[in-house]
Coordinates of C-alpha atoms and ligand atoms in Angstrom, one line a residue:
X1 CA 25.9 -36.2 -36.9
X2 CA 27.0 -39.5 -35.9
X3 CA 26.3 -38.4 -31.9
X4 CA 22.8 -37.1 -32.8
X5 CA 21.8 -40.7 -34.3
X6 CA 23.6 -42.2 -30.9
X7 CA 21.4 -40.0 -29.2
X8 CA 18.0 -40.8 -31.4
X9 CA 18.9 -44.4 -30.6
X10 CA 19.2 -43.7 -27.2
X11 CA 16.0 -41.6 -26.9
X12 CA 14.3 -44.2 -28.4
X13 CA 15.4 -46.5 -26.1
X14 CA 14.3 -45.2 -22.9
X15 CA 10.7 -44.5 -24.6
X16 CA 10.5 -48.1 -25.3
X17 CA 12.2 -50.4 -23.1
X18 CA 11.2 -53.4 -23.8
X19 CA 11.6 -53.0 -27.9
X20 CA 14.7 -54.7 -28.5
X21 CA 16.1 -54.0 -31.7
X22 CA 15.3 -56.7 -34.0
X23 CA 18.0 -58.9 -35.7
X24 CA 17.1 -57.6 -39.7
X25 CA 17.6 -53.9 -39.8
X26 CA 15.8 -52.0 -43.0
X27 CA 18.8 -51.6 -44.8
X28 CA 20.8 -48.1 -44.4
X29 CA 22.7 -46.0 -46.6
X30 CA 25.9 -47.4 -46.4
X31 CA 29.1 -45.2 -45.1
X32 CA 32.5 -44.6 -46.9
X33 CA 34.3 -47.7 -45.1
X34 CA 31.8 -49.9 -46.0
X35 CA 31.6 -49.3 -49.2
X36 CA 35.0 -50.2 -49.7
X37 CA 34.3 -53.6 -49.8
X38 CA 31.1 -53.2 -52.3
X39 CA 31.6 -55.1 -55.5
X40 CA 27.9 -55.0 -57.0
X41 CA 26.1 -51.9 -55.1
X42 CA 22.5 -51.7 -54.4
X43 CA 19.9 -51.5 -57.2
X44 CA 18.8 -53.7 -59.5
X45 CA 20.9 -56.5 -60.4
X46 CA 20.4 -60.2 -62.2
X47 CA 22.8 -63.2 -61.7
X48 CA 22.4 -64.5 -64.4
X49 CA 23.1 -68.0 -65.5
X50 CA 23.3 -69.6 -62.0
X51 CA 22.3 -72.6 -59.8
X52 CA 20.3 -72.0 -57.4
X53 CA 20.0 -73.9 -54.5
X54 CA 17.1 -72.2 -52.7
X55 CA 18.1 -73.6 -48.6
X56 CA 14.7 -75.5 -48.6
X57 CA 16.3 -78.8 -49.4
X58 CA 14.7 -78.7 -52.8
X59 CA 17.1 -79.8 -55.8
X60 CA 19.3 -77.6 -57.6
X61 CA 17.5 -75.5 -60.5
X62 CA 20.3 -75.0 -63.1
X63 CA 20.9 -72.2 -65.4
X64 CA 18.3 -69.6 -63.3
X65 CA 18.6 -65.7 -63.0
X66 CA 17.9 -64.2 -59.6
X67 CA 16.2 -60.7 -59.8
X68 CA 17.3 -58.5 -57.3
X69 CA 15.3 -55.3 -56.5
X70 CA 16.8 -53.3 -53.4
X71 CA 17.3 -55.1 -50.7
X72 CA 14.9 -57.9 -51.9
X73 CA 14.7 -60.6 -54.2
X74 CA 12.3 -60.2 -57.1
X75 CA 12.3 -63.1 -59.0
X76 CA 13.9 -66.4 -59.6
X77 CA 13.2 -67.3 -63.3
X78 CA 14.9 -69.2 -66.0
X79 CA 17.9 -67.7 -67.4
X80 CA 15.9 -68.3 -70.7
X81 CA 13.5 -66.0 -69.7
X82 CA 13.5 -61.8 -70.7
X83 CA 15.3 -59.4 -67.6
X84 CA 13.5 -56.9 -67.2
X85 CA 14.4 -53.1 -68.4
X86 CA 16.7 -51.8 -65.7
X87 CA 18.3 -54.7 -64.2
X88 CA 22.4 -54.4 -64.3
X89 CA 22.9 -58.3 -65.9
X90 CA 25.6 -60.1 -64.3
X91 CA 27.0 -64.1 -65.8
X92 CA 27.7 -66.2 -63.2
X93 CA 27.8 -69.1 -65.4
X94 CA 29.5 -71.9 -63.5
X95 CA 28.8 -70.5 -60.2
X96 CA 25.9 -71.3 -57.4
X97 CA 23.8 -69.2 -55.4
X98 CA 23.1 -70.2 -52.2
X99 CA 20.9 -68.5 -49.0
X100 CA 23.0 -66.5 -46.7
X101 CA 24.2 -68.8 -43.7
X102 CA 22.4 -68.1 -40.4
X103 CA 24.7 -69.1 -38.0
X104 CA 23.8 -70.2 -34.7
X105 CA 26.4 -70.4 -32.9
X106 CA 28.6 -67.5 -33.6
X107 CA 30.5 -65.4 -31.1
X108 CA 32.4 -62.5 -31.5
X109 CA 35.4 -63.6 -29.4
X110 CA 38.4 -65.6 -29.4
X111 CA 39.4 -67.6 -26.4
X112 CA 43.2 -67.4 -25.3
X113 CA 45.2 -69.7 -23.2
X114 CA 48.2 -67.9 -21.9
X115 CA 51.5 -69.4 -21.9
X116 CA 49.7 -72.5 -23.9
X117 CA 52.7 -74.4 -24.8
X118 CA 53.3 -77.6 -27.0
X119 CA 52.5 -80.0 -24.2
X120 CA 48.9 -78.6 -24.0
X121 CA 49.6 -77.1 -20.4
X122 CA 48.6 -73.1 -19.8
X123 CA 48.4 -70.8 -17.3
X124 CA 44.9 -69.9 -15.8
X125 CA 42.9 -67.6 -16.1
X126 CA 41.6 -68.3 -19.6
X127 CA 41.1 -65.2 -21.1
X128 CA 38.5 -64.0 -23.4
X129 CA 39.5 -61.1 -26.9
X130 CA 37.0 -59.6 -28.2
X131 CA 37.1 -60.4 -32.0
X132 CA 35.3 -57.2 -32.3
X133 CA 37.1 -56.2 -36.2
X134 CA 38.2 -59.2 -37.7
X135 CA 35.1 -61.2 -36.4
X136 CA 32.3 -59.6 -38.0
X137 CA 34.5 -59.1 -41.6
X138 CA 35.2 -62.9 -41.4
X139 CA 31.6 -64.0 -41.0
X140 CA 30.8 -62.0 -44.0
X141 CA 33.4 -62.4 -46.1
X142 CA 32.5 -66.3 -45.6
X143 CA 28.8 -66.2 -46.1
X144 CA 27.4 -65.7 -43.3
X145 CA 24.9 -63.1 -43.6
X146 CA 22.9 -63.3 -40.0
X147 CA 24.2 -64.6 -37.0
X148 CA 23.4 -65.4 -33.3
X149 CA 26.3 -64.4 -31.0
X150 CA 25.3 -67.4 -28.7
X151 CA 26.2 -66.0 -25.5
X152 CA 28.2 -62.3 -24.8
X153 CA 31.7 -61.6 -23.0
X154 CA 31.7 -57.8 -24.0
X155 CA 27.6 -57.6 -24.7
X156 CA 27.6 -53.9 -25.0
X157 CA 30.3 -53.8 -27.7
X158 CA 28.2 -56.8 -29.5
X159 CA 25.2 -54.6 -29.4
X160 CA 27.0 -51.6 -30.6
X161 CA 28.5 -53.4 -33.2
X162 CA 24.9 -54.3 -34.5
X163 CA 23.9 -50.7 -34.4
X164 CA 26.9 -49.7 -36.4
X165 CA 26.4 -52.2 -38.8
X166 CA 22.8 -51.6 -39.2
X167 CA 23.3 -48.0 -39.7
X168 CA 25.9 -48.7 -42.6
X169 CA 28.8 -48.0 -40.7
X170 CA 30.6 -51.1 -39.9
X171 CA 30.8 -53.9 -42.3
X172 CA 29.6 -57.4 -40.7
X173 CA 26.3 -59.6 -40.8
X174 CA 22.5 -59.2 -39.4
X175 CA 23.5 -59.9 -35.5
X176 CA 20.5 -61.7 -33.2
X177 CA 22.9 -60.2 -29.9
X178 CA 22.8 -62.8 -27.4
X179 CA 22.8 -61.4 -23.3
X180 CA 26.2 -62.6 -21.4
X181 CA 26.0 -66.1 -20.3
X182 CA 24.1 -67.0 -17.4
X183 CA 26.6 -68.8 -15.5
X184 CA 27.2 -69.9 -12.0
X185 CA 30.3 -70.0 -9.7
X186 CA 33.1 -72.5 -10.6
X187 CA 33.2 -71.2 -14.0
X188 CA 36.4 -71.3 -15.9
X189 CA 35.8 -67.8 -17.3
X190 CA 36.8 -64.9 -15.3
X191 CA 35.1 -62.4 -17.4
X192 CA 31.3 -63.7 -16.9
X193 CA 29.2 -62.4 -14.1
X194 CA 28.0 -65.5 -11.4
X195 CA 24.6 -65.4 -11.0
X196 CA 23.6 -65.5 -7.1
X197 CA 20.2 -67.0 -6.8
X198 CA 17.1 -67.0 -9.3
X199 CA 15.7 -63.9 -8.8
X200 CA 19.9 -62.6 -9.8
X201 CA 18.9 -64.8 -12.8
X202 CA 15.7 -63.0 -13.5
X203 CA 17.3 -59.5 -12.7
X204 CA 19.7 -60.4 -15.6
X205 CA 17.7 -61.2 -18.5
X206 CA 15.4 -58.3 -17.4
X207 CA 18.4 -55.7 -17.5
X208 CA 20.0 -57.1 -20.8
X209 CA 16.6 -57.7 -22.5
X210 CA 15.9 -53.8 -22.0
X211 CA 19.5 -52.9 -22.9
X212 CA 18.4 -54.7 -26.4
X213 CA 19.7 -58.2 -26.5
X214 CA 17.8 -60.5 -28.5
X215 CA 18.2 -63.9 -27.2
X216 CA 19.9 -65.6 -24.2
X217 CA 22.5 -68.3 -23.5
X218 CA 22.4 -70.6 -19.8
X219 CA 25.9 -71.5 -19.4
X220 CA 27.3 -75.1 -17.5
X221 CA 27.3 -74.0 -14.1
X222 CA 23.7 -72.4 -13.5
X223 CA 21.2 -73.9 -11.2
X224 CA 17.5 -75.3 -12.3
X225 CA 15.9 -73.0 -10.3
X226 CA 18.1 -70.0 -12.0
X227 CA 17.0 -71.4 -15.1
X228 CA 13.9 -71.2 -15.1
X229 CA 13.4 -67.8 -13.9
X230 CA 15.6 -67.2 -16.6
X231 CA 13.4 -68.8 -19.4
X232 CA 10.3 -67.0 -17.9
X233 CA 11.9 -63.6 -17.7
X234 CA 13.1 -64.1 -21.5
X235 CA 9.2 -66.0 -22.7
X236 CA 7.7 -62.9 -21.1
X237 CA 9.6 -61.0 -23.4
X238 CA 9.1 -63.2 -26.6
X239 CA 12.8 -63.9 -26.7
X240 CA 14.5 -67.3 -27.3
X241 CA 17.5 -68.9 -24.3
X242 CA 19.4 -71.3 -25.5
X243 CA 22.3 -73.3 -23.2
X244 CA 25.3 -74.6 -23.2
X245 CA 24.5 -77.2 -20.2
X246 CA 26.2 -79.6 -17.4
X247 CA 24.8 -78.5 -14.0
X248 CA 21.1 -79.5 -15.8
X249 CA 20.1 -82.5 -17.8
X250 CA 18.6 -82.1 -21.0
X251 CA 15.1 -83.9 -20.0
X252 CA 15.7 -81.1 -17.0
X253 CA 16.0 -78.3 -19.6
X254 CA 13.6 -79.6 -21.6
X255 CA 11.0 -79.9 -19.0
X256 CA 11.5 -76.2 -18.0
X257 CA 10.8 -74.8 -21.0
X258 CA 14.2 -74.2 -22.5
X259 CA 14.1 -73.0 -26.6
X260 CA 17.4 -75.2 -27.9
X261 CA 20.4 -76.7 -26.4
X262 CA 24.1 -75.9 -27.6
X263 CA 26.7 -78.7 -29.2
X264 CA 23.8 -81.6 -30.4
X265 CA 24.7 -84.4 -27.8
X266 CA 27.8 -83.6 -26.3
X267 CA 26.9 -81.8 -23.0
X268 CA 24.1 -83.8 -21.8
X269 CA 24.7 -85.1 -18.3
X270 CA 22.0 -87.2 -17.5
X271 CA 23.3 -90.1 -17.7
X272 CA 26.9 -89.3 -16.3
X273 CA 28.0 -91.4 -13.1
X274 CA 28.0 -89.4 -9.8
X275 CA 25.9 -86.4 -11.6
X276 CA 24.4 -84.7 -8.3
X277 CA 21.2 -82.0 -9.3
X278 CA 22.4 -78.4 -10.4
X279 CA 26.3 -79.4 -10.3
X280 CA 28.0 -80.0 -13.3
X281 CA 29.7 -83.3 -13.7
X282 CA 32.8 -84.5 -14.1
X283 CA 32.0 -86.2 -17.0
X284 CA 30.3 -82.7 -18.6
X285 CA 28.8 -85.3 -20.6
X286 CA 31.1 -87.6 -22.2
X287 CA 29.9 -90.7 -20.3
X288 CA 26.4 -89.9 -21.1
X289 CA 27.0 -89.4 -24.7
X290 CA 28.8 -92.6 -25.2
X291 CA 25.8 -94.7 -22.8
X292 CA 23.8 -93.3 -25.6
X293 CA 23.5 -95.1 -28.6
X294 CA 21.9 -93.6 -31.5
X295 CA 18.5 -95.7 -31.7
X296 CA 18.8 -96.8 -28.1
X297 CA 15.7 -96.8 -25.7
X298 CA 17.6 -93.7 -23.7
X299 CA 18.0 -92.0 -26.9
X300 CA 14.6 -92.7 -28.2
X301 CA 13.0 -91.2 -25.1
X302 CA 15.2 -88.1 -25.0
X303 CA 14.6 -87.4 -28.9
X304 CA 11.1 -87.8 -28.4
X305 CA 11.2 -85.3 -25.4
X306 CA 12.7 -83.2 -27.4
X307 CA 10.7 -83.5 -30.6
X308 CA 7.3 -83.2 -28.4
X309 CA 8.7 -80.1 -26.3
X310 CA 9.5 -77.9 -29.5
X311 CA 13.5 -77.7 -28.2
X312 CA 16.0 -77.7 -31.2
X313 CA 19.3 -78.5 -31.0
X314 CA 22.3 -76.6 -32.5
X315 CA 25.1 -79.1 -34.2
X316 CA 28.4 -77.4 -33.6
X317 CA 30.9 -80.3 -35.2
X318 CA 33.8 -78.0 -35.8
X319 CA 34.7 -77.2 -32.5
X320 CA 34.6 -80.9 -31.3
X321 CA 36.2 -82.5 -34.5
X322 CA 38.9 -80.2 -33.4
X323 CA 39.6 -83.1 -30.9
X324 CA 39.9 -85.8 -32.8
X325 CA 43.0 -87.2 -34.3
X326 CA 44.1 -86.1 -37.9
X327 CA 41.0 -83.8 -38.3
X328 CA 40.9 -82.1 -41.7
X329 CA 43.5 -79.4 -42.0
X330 CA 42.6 -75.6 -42.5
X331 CA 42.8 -74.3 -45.7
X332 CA 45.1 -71.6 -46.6
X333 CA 42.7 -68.7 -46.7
X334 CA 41.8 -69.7 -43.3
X335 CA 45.5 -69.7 -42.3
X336 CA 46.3 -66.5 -43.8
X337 CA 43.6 -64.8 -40.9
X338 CA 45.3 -66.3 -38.1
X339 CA 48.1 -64.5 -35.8
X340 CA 51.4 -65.5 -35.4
X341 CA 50.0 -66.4 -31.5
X342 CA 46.6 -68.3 -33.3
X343 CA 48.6 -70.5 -35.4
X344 CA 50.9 -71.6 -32.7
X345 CA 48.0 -72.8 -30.7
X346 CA 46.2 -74.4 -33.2
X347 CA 49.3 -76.3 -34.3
X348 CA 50.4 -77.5 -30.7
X349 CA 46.7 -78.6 -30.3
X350 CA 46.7 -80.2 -33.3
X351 CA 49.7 -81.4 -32.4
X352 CA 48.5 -83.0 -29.4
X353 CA 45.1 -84.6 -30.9
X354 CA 47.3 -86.3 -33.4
X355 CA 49.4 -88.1 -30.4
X356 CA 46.0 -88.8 -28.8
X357 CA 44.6 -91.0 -31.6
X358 CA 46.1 -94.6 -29.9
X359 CA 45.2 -93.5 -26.4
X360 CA 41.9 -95.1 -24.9
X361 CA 41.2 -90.9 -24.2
X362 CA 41.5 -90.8 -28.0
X363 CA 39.2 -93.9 -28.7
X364 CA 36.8 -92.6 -26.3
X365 CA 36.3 -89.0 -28.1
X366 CA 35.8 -90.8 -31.4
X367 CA 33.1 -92.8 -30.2
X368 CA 31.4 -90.5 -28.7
X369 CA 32.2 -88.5 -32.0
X370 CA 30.2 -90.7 -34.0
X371 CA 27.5 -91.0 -31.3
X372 CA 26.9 -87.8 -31.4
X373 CA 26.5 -88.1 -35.4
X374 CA 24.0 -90.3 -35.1
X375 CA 21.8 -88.8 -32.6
X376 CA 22.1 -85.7 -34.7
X377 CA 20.6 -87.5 -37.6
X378 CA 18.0 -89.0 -35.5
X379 CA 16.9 -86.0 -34.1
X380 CA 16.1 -84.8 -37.3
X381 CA 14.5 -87.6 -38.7
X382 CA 12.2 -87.6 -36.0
X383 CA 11.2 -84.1 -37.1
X384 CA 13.7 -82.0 -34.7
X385 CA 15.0 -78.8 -35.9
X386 CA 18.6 -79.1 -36.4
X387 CA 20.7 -75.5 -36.2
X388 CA 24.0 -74.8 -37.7
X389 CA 27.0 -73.0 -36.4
X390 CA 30.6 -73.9 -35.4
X391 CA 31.6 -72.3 -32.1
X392 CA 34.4 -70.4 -32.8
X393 CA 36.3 -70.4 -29.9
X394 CA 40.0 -72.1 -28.3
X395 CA 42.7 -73.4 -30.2
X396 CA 42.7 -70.9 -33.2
X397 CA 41.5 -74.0 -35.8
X398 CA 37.6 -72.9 -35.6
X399 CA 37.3 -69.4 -37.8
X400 CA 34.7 -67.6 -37.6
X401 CA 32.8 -67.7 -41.3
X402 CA 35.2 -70.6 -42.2
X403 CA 33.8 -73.0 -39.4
X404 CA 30.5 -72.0 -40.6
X405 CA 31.5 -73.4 -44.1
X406 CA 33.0 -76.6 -42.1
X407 CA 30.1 -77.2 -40.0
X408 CA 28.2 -77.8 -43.3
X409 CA 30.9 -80.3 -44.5
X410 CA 30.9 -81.8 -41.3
X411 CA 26.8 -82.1 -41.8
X412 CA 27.5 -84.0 -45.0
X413 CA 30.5 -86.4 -43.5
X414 CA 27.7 -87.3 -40.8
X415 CA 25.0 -87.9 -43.5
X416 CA 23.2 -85.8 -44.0
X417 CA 23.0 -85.0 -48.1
X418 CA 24.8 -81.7 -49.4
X419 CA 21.1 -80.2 -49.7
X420 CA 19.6 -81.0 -46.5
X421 CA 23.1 -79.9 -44.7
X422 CA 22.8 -76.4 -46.7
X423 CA 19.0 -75.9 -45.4
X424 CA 20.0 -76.5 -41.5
X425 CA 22.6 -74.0 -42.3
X426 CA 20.2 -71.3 -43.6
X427 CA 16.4 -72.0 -43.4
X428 CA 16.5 -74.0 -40.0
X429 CA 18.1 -71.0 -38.6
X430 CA 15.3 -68.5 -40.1
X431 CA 12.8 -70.9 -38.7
X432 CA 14.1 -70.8 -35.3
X433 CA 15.0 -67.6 -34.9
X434 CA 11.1 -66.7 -36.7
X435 CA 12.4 -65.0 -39.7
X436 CA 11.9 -67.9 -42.4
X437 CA 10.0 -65.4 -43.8
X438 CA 12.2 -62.9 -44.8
X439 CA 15.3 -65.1 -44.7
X440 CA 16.8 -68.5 -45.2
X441 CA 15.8 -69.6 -48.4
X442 CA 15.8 -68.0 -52.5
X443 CA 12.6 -67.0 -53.4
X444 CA 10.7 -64.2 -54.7
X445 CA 9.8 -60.9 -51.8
X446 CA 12.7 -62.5 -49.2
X447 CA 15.8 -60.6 -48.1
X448 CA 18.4 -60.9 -50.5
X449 CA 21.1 -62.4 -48.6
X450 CA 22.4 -65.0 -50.9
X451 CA 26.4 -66.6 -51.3
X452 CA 27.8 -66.8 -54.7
X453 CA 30.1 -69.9 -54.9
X454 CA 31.9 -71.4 -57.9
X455 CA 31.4 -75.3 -58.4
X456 CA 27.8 -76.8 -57.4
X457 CA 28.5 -77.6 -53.1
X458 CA 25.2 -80.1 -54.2
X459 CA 27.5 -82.2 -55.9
X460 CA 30.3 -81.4 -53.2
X461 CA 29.8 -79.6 -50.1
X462 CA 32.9 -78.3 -50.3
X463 CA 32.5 -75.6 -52.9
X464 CA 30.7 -73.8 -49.8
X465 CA 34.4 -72.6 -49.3
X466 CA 34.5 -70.9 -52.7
X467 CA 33.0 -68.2 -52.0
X468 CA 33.2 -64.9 -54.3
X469 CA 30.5 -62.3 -53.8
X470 CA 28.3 -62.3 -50.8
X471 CA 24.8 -60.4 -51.0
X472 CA 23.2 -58.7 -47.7
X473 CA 20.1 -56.7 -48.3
X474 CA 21.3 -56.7 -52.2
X475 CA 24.7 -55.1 -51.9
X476 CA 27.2 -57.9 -52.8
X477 CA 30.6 -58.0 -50.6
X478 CA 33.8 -59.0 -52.0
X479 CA 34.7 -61.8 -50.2
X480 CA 38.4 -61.7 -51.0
X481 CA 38.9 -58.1 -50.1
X482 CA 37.2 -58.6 -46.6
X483 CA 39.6 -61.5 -45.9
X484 CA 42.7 -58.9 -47.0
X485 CA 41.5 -56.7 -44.1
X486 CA 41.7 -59.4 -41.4
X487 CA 44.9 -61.1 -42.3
X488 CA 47.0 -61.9 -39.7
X489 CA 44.4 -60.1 -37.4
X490 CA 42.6 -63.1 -36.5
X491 CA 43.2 -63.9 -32.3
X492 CA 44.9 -59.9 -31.6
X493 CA 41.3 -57.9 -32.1
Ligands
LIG501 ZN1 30.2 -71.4 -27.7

């Protein structure tokens, strides 16, 4: 049975080759395994008794029922008012609702440094796990309820781990599968491909677009010319490419037609000394982030590039507060994911950010830390759309699902309100990804993917972390029994 769907799929596929699956799936009867983690199966349910905060930056409504039909949400009403016949009543008094997270910058992979030991030396290669179990139960179990995978190692598993979880076999989020990285030589990752030349660059996006990818990811050593076929090969198709840049500036980027650029400020090269066109710096941006003062005439001009050009910019905070000294510790459910091997690195690199904090290296990353805050802020004051996700890769401290909770507490530290933080984690997402539709935000005829937190995270963020039940396409997950699954697994598969 399971090899006759395989092979639908596959029929399918060579009939159409340029219909890439798309990222929300009608939701499928779900299989045995999945159902294990099922706490409030599909039908018609009502939270009753909750705050709602609906992802659109609105204020809280207190004391609300959310109707919930299917896969869909029927109604947000006062609790006050009469549930309809039918509806299975559940009190969540004391508890939020807030939209699934839409993560933006996902993966499904760890990244392991072998031999790291605790003076912060390892021995190359880097090497690249797939995170292929515990990484989809993680994002889940945390609230994350679509994702963008933000640049492929193993993209065929990625792809076949959306098809699973589509068809209700495998437990894990709505995935927006994102092609390997287009990446040049001199790349620290063995495991990517090097793109030649730009019609290599072309070839690529055209392959992995028909194999079913749904967005792309330029990578820090590609060429302008490489990128740009690369945009046009992926416009032509109506998908989105994204980068994670050095070898080309942001106003470069920008002027080629690029959709959104990875880590806000950080990796913008234009203004690092001895940058030479289509090499990556030494720098890989520092120098130009910390030349660049929030509110500056460099920054105005780049914002407003930016702003005018339609290119958003995806805030990944976790991975880079990872560097600075003392950062906020990781909570113990976090911990308890982790292997042996993952906690070992992330307390040596912990470790070693805690000896950095006197150092002028040390003094250095925090100011261009709090640069990068306040470009962040006026990027989206200026009207920019502002994207959410924490880059989980490196050092074992950035968790998939649980980086997606700190990047929104990391949103709030760089002031942003609790409110506007939650809706560039789950509506500026939707938007970007053009699915604000059906996702992103509570309200009547959208998807119900919707995180059920106790506390009010619009009084304090960090209630985000407190998550209990999380609802995709009206099936609500049990957040605590997804975590069980993964413990200690976290870094090993
Ligand atoms: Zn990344």
């Amino acid at each position: 049975m399971r090899f006759r769907l395989l092979a639908a799929a596959a029929a399918f596929a060579i009939a159409s080759p340029l219909a890439a699956a798309p990222v929300l799936a009608p939701a499928a009867e779900l299989s045995k395994d999945v159902q294990a983690f099922v706490s409030v199966p599909a039908g018609r349910t009502a939270l009753t008794h909750v705050r709602v905060i609906d992802g659109t930056g609105a204020a809280a409504m207190e004391d609300r029922t959310i109707l919930i039909d299917g896969a869909k949400i029927a109604a947000v009403q006062p609790a006050s008012a009469a549930i309809p016949a039918g509806y299975r009543a559940i009190d969540l008094t004391g508890a939020s609702v807030i939209p699934g997270i839409v993560g933006m910058h996902n993966h499904m992979f760890y990244i392991a440094r072998p031999n790291l030991d605790a003076s912060g030396h390892s021995d190359d290669p880097l090497v690249v796990p797939q995170m292929t179990f515990s990484a989809p139960r993680l994002y889940l179990a945390n609230g994350v309820t679509t994702m963008r995978t933000t640049g492929s190692v193993e993209p065929y598993a990625d792809l076949n781990v959306k098809s699973e979880i589509d068809a209700g076999r495998m437990v894990g989020p709505h995935m927006d599968v994102t092609g390997p990285y287009l990446e040049g030589p001199d790349s620290p990752f063995i495991q990517m491909h090097q793109l030649r030349n730009a019609d290599d660059a072309r070839r690529t996006v055209a392959f992995w677009a028909d194999q079913g990818v749904t967005s792309f990811k330029a990578y820090m050593n590609i060429t302008r010319a490489e990128l740009k076929a690369a945009i046009d090969e992926a416009h032509r198709r109506h998908l989105k490419i994204t980068g994670h840049l050095c070898s080309v500036t942001y106003p470069e980027a920008a002027a080629l037609g690029i959709d959104d650029l990875e880590h806000g400020f950080f990796v913008n090269t234009q203004l690092d000394p001895g940058k030479t066109p289509d090499k990556c710096s030494d720098g890989q941006g520092t120098p130009t982030l910390l030349a660049m003062k929030p509110g500056s005439a460099e920054a105005n001009a780049l914002i407003k590039l930016l702003v005018d050009r339609h290119v958003a910019v995806t805030s990944t905070l976790p991975v880079f507060a990872q560097s600075l000294a003392l950062h906020e510790p990781l909570n113990p459910k976090a911990m308890a994911v982790l292997t042996p091997e993952a906690k070992e690195s992330y307390l040596y690199l912990r470790n070693l950010a805690a000896t950095r904090r006197s150092t002028p290296r040390g003094q250095k990353f925090a100011e261009a830390y709090g640069n990068d805050l306040g470009l962040e802020r006026q990027f989206v004051a200026a009207g920019g759309l502002l994207l959410a996700g924490p880059d989980p890769t490196g050092n074992g401290g950035v968790i998939p699902g649980f980086g997606d909770q700190r990047e929104l507490e990391l949103l709030v530290e760089a002031g942003f309100s609790p409110l506007e933080a939650i809706r560039i984690g789950t509506l500026n997402g939707a938007t970007y990804v053009g699915l604000a539709d059906r996702i992103g935000s509570i309200a009547a005829g959208k998807n119900a993917d919707l995180i059920v937190v106790r506390g009010n995270p619009a009084a304090d963020i960090r209630d985000v972390e407190k998550v209990e039940t999380v609802f995709k396409d009206g099936v609500g997950y049990d957040s605590a029994k997804l975590l069980e699954s993964v413990r200690g697994r976290y870094g090993e598969y």
